[in-house]
Short mmCIF file of C-alpha atoms in Angstrom, two decimals:
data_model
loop_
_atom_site.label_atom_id
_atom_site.label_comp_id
_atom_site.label_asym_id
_atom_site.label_seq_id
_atom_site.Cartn_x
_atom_site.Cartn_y
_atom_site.Cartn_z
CA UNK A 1 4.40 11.68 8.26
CA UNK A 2 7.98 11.00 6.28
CA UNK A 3 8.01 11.44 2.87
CA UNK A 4 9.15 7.36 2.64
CA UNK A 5 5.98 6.65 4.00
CA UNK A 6 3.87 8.67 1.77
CA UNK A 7 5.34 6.82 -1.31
CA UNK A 8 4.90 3.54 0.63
CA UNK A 9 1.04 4.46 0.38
CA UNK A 10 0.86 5.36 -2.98
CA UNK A 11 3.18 2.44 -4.33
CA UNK A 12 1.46 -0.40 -1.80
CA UNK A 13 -1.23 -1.15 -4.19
CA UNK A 14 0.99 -1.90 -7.24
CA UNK A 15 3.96 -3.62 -5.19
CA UNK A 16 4.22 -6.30 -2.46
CA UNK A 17 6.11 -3.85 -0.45
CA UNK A 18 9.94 -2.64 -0.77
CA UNK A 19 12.74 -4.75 0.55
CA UNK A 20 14.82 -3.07 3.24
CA UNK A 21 17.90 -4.87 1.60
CA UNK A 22 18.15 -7.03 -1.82
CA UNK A 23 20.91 -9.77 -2.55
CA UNK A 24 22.13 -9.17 -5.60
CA UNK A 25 19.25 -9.38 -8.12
CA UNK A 26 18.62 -10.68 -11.57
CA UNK A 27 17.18 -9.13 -14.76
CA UNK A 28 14.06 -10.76 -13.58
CA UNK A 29 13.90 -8.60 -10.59
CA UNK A 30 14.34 -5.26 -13.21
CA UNK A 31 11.62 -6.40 -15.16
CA UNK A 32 8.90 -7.45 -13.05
CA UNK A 33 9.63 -3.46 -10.84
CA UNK A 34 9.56 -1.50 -14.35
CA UNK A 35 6.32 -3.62 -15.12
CA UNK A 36 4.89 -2.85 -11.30
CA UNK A 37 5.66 1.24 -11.64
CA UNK A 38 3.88 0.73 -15.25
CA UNK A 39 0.81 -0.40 -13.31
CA UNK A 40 1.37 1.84 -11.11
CA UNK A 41 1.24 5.33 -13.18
CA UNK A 42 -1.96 3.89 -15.34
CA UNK A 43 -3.69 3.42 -11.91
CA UNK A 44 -2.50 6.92 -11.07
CA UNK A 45 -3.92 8.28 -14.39
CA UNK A 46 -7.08 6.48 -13.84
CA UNK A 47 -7.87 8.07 -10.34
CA UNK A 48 -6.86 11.84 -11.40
CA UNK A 49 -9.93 11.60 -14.05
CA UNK A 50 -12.21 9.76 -11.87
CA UNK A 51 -14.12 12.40 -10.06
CA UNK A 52 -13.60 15.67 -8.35
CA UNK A 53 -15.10 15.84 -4.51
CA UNK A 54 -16.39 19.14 -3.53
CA UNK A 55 -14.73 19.70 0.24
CA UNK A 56 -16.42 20.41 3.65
CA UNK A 57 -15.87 19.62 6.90
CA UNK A 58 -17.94 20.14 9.95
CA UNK A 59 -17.04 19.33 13.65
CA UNK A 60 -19.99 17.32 15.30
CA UNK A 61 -19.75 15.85 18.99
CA UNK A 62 -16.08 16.66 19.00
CA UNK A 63 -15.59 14.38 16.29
CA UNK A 64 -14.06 16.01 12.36
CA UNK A 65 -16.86 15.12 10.09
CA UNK A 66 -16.62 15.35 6.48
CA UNK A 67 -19.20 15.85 4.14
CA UNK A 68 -19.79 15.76 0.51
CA UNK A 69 -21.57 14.14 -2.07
CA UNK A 70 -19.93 11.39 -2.32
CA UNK A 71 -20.57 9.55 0.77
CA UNK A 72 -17.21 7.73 1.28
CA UNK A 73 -16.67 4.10 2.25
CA UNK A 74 -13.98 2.60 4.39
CA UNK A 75 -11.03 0.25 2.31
CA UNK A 76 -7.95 -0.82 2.54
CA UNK A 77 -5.67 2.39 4.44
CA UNK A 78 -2.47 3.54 4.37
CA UNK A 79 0.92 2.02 4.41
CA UNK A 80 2.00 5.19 6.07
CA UNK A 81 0.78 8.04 4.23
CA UNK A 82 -2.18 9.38 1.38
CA UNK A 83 -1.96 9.63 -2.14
CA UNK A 84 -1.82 13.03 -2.81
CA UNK A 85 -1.58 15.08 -5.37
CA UNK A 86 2.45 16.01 -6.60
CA UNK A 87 0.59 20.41 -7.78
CA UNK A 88 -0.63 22.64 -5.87
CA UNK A 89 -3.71 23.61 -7.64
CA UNK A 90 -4.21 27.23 -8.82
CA UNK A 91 -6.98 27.57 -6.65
CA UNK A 92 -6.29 27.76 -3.08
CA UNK A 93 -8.35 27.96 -0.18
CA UNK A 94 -8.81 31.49 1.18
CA UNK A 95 -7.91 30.32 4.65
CA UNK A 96 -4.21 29.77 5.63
CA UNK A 97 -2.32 28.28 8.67
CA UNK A 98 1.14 28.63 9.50
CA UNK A 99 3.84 25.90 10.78
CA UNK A 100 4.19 27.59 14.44
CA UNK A 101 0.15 27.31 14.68
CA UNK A 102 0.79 23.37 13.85
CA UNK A 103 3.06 22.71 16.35
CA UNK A 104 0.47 24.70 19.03
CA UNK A 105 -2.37 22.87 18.46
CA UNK A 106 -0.27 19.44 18.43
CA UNK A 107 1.37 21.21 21.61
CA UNK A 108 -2.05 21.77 23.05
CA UNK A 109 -3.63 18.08 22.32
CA UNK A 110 -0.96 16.00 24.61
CA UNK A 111 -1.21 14.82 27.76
CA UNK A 112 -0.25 17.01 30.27
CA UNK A 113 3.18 16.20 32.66
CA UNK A 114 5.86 16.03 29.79
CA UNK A 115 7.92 18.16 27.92
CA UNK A 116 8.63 19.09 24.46
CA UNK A 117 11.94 19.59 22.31
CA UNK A 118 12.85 19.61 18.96
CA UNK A 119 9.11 21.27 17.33
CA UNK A 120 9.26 22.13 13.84
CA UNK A 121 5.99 22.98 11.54
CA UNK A 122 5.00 23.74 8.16
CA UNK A 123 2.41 25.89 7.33
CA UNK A 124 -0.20 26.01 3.93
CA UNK A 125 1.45 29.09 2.67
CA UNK A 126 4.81 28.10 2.16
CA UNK A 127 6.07 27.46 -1.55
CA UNK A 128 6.80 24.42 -3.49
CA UNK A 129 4.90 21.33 -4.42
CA UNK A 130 2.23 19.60 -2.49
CA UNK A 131 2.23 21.27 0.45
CA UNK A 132 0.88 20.21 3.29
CA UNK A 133 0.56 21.56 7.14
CA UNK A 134 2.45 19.24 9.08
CA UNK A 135 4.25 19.55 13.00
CA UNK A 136 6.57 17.77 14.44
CA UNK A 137 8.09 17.10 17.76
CA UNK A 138 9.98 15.19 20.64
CA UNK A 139 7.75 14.16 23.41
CA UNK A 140 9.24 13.31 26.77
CA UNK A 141 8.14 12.15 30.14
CA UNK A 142 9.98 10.36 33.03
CA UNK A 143 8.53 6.84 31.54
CA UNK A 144 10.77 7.93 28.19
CA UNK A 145 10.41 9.87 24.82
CA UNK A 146 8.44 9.65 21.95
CA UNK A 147 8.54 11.25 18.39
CA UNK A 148 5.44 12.41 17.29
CA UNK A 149 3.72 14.15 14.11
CA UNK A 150 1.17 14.77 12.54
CA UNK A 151 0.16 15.48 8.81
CA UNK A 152 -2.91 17.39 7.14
CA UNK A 153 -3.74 16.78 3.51
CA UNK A 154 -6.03 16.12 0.77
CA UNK A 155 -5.92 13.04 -1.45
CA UNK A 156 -6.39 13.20 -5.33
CA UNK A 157 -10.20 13.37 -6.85
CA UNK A 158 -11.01 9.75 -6.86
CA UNK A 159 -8.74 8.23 -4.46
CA UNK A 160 -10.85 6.81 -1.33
CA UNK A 161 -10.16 6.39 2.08
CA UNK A 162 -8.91 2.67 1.50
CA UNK A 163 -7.21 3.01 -1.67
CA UNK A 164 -4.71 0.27 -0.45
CA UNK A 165 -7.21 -2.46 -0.21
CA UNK A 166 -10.66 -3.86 1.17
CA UNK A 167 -10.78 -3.68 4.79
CA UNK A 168 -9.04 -0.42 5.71
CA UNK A 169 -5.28 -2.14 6.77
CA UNK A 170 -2.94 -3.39 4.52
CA UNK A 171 -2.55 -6.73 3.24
CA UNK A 172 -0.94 -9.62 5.52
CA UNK A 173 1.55 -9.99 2.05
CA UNK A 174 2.69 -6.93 3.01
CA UNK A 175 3.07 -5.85 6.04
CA UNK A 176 3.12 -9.14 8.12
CA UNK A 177 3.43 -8.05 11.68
CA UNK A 178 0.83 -4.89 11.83
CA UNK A 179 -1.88 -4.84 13.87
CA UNK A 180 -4.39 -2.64 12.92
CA UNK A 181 -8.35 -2.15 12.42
CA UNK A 182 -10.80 0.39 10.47
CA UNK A 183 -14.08 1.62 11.86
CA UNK A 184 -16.22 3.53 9.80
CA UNK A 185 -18.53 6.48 11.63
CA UNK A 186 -21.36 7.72 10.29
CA UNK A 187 -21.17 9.82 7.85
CA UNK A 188 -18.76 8.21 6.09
CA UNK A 189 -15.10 9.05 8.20
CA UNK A 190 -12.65 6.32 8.34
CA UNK A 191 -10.45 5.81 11.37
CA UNK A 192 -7.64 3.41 10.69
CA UNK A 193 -5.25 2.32 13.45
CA UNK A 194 -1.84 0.39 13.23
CA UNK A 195 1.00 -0.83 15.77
CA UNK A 196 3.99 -1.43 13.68
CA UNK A 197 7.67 -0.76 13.50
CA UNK A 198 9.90 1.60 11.40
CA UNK A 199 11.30 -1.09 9.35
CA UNK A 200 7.90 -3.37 8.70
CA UNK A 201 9.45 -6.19 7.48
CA UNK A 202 10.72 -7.26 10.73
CA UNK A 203 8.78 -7.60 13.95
CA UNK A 204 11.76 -5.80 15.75
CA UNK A 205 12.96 -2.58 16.52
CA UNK A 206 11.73 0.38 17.00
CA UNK A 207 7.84 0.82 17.30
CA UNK A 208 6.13 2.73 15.03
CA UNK A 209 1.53 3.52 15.96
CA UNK A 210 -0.30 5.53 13.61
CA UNK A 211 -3.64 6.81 13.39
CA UNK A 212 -5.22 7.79 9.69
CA UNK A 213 -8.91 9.84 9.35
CA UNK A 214 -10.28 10.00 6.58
CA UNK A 215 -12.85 12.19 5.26
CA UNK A 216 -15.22 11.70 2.78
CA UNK A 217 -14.44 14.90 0.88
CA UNK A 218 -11.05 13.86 0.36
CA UNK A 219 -9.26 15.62 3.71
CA UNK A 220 -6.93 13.02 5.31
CA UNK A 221 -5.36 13.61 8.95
CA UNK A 222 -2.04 11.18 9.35
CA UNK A 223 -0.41 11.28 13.32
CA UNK A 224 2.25 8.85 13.98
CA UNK A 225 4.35 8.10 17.05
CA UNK A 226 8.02 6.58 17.26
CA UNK A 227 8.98 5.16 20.17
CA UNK A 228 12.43 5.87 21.89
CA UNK A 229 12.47 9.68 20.05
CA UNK A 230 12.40 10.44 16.32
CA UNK A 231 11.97 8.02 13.20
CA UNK A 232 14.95 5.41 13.73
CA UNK A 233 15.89 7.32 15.97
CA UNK A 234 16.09 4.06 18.33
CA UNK A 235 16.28 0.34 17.97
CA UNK A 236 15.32 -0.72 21.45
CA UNK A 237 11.87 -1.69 20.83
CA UNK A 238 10.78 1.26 23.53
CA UNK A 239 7.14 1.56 24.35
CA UNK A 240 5.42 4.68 22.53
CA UNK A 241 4.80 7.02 25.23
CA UNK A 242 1.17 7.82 23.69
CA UNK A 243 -1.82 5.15 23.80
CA UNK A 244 -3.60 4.31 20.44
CA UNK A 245 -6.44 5.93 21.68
CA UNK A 246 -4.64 9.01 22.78
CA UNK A 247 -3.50 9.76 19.50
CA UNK A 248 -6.62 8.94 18.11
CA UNK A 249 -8.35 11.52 19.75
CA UNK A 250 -5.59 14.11 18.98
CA UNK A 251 -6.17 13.01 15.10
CA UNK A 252 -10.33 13.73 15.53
CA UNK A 253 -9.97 16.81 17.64
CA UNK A 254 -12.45 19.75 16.17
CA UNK A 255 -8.89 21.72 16.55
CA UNK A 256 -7.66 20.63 13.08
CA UNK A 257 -10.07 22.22 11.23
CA UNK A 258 -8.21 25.89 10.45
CA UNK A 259 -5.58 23.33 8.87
CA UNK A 260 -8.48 21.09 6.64
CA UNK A 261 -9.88 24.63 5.45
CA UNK A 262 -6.41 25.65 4.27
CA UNK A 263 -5.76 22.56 2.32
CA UNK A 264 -5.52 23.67 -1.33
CA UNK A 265 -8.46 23.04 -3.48
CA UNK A 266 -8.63 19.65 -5.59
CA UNK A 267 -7.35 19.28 -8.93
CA UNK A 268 -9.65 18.52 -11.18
CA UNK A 269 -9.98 15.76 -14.07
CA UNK A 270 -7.69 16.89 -15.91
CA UNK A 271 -5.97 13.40 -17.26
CA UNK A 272 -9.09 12.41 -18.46
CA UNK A 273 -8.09 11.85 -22.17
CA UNK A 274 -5.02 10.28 -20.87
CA UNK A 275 -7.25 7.33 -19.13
CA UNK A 276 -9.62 6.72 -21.40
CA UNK A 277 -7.75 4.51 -23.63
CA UNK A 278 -6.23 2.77 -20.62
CA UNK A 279 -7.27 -1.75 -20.11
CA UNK A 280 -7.35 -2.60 -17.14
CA UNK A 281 -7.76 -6.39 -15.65
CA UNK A 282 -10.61 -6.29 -13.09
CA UNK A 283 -9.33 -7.67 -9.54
CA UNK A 284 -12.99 -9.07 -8.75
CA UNK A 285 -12.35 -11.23 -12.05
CA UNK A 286 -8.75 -11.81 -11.17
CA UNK A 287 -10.05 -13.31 -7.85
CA UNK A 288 -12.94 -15.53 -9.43
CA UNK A 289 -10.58 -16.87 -11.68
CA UNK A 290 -7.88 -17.36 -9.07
CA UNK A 291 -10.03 -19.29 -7.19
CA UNK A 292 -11.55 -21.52 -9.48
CA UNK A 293 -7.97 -22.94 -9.64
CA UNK A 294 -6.91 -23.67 -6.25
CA UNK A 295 -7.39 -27.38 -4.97
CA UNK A 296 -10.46 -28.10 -3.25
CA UNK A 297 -10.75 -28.73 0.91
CA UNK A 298 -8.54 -25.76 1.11
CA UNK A 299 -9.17 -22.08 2.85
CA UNK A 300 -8.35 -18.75 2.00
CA UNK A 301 -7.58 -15.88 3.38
CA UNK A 302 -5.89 -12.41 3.22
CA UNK A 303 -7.62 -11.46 -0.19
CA UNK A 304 -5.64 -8.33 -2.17
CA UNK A 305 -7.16 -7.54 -4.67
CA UNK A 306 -7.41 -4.08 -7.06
CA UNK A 307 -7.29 -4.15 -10.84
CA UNK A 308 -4.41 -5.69 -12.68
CA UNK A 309 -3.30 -7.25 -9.27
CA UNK A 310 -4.59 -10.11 -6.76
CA UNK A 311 -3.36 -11.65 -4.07
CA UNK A 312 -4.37 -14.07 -1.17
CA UNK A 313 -3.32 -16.81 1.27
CA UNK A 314 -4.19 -20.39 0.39
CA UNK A 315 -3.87 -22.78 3.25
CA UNK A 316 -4.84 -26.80 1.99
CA UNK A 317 -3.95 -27.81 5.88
CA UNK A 318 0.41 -28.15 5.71
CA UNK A 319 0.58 -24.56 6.11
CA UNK A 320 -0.36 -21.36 4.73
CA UNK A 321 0.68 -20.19 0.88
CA UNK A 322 0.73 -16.59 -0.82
CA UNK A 323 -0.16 -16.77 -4.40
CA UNK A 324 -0.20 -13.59 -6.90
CA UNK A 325 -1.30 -13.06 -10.25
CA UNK A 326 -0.43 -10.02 -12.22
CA UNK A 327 -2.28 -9.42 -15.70
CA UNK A 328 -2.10 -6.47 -17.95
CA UNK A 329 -2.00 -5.35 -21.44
CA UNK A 330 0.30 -3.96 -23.73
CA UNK A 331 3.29 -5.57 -22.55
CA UNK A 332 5.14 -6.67 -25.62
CA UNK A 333 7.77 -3.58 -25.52
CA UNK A 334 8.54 -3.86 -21.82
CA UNK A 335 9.11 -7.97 -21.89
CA UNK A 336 10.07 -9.52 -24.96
CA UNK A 337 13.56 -8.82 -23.88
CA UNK A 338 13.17 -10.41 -20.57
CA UNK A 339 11.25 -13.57 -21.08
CA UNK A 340 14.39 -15.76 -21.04
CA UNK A 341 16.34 -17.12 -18.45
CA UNK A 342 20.13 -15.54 -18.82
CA UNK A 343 21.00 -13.89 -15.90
CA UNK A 344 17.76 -14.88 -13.73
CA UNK A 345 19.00 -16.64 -10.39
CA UNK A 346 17.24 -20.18 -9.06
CA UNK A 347 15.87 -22.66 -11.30
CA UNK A 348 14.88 -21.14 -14.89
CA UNK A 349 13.09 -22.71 -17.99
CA UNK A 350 11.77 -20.63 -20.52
CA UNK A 351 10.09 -21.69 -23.63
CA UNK A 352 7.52 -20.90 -26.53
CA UNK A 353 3.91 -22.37 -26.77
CA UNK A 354 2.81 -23.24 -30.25
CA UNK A 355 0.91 -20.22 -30.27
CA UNK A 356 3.78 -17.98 -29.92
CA UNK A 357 3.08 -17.24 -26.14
CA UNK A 358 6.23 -16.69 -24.03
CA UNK A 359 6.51 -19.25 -21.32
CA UNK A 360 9.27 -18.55 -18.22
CA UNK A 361 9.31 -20.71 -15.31
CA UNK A 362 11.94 -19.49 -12.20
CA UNK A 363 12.17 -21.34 -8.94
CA UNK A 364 14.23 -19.47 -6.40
CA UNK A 365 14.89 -17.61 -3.03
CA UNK A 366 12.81 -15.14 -1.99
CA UNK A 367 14.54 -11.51 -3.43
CA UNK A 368 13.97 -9.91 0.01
CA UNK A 369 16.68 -12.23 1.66
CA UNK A 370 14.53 -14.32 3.80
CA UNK A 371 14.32 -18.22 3.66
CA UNK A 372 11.08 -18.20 1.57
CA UNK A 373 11.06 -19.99 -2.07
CA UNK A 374 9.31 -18.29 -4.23
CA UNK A 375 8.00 -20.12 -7.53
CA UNK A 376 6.74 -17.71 -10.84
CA UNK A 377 5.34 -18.78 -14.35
CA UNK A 378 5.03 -15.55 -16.04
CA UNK A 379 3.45 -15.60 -19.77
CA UNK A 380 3.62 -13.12 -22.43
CA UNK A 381 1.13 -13.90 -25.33
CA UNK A 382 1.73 -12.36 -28.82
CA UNK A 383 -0.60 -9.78 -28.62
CA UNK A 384 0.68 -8.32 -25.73
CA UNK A 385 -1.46 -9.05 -22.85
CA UNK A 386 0.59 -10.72 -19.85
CA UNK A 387 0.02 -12.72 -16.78
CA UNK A 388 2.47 -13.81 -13.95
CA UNK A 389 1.58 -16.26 -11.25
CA UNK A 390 3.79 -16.13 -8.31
CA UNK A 391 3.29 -18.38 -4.98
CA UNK A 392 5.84 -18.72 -1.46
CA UNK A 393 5.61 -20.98 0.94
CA UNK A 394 4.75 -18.55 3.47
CA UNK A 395 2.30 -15.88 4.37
CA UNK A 396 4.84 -13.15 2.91
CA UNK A 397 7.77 -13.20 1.79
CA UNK A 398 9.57 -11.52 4.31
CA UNK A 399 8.01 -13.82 7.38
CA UNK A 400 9.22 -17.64 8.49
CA UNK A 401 8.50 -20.72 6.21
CA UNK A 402 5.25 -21.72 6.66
CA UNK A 403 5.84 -25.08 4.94
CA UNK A 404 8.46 -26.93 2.89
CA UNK A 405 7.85 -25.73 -0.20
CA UNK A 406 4.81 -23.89 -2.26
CA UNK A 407 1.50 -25.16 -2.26
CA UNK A 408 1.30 -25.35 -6.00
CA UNK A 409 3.35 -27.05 -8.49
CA UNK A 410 4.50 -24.51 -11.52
CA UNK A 411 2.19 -26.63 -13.76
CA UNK A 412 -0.71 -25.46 -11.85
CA UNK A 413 0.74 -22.17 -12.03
CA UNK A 414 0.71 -22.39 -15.75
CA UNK A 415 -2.62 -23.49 -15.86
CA UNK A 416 -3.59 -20.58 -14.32
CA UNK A 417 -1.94 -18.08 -16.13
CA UNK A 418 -2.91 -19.60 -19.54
CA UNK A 419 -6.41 -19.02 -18.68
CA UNK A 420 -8.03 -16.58 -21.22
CA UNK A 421 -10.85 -15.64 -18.43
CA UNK A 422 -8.70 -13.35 -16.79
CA UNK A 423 -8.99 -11.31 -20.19
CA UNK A 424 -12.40 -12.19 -20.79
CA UNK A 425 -14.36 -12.54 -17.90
#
């Protein structure tokens, strides 16, 4: 798994997903990423103190099984790779595996009849940060070639197999043209399976499959194939050479378990003090509240939702809608700066309510360069707390129009970000 990707999973919960390329953007733009990464770290704080799973692993009927006390439930998977921890703890597993033992075992799980160039490994032992075994290869048959690899690691205490969202893929708003599915086995292991591309804003290109198991100790197996050779390495759209289900039994074979027993032990909850003191905006409130707004005799869809953050598709029959609300606290130092309109592009009005709230109001393109317009009312109230509506008329903002313009007038949108129940329940 690429390093990009691994951010992509750690970031995909606080962001909509990064833009391959931006027109030039506006002060807007600035603030709304520092306020995202904010998010981001307190979420990361919050998991690092939020428990510490004891690890085991145990091969049954072929299949890696992981075991703890925890149990484990499937949610919302990977954008391309875990959230794992940045140390390597003190305290290490006794066991070790090297990066030429990697690339044998990947070596040994392919089909037989092609050939191999270009292997490369990493083993637990090595020094630096996070370290993880990994292999990686070039996979090659008359029919074509394939880039393949495949990652072992654990995620922090407290992150889950689906820390990207509810049903195990990742949300429609961001990442438009995957297809992929979760099934949970019992036990509590979490297979997740995508078809997408290297650049997954774009339905084009080179194909990227990936299989993610999950564990529910915490152990996390990543394999991903690029079809045409190595990671944009081609642009022809080229079949991968390797079935979904072939690389999802290479990802559950029993022969992975030297690498899960050399996986450095877990960090424990160490940040605790540091989270304690952290307000967060509960995304099962966030979604009641969203609701409650949206006109009647419409559906919905596509629900995103995690603390501080929801999102969803609202469809009221001329064409589907995305519609986000951010909310946090404490946001007075980060935006009173950035609540007026110089330098924001599109359509700006920004003014003061009589009880010193910040009002902006920005209609515009969509940042990511597509033909989307996206509309945002984004309120700062004296005491800090803050909450940004944002709708496109589209499914995402990198996909096709779905309908002339947003579903919602930015009235409506101020209605709903004036509402004090996204504070108060």
């Amino acid at each position: 798994m690429s390093r990009d990707e691994d951010l992509e999973r750690r970031l995909v919960r606080a962001m909509t997903g990064a833009a391959e390329t931006f027109p030039p953007h506006s002060p807007d733009l600035v603030r709304r990423s520092v306020v995202r990464g904010r998010r981001m770290r307190l979420v990361r704080a919050a998991q690092v103190a939020a428990a510490t799973a004891a690890f085991a692993v145990v091969a049954a009927g072929g299949t890696l099984l992981g075991t703890d006390a925890l149990g484990g439930t499937p949610g919302r998977s990977t954008a391309g790779g875990p959230a794992h921890s940045t140390v390597r703890s003190p305290s290490r597993a006794p066991a070790s595996i090297s990066g030429a033992e990697m690339v044998r075992t990947l070596k040994s799980l392919l089909p037989p009849g092609g050939t191999v160039s270009g292997a490369s490994g990493r083993g637990s032992a090595e020094d630096g940060p996070a370290v993880w075994p990994t292999a990686q290869l070039t996979y090659s048959t008359a029919n074509g070639s394939s880039g393949i690899d495949i990652s072992v690691a654990r995620l922090d205490p407290g992150t889950t197999a689906g820390q990207g969202g509810g049903d195990g893929c990742l949300p429609v708003e961001v990442r438009p043209y995957d297809k992929c599915a979760t099934r949970e086995f019992p036990g509590g292991t979490v297979l997740t399976t995508t078809e997408s591309f290297t650049y997954p804003g774009s339905d084009t290109g080179q194909k990227r499959w990936y299989v993610v198991l999950t564990t529910p100790a915490g152990a996390q197996l990543t394999v991903q194939e690029f079809g045409g050779g190595g990671e944009k390495g081609s642009a022809d759209g080229a079949e991968p050479l390797l079935t979904i289900a072939q690389l999802t039994s290479i990802v559950r074979s029993p022969a992975w378990n030297k690498a899960i027993a050399a996986l450095p032990a877990s960090r424990g909850a160490a940040s605790a003090g540091t989270s304690a003191a952290v307000q967060r905006v509960p995304g099962a409130r966030m979604t009641r509240v969203l609701r409650s707004h949206l006109p009647r005799g419409g559906t919905t869809s596509d629900l995103n939702a995690s603390d501080d953050l929801v999102q969803l598709v609202y469809d009221d029959g001329r064409g589907r809608n995305m519609v986000q609300v951010d909310a946090q606290y404490g946001m007075t130092e980060l935006l009173a700066r950035d609540m007026g309109c110089a330098g924001v592009a599109g359509a700006c009005e920004a003014t003061t309510l009589a009880d010193g709230t910040k009002v902006k109001k920005v209609r515009g393109r969509s940042e990511k360069g597509g033909p989307a317009t996206v509309w945002l009312v984004d309120t700062l109230r004296p005491d800090g707390r803050r909450v940004a509506v944002r709708e496109v008329n589209s499914y995402a903002e990198s996909t096709p129009v779905t309908r002339p313009r947003p579903a919602l007038g930015t009235d409506e949108l101020l209605a709903i970000a004036l509402d004090k129940r996204f504070f108060t329940g």
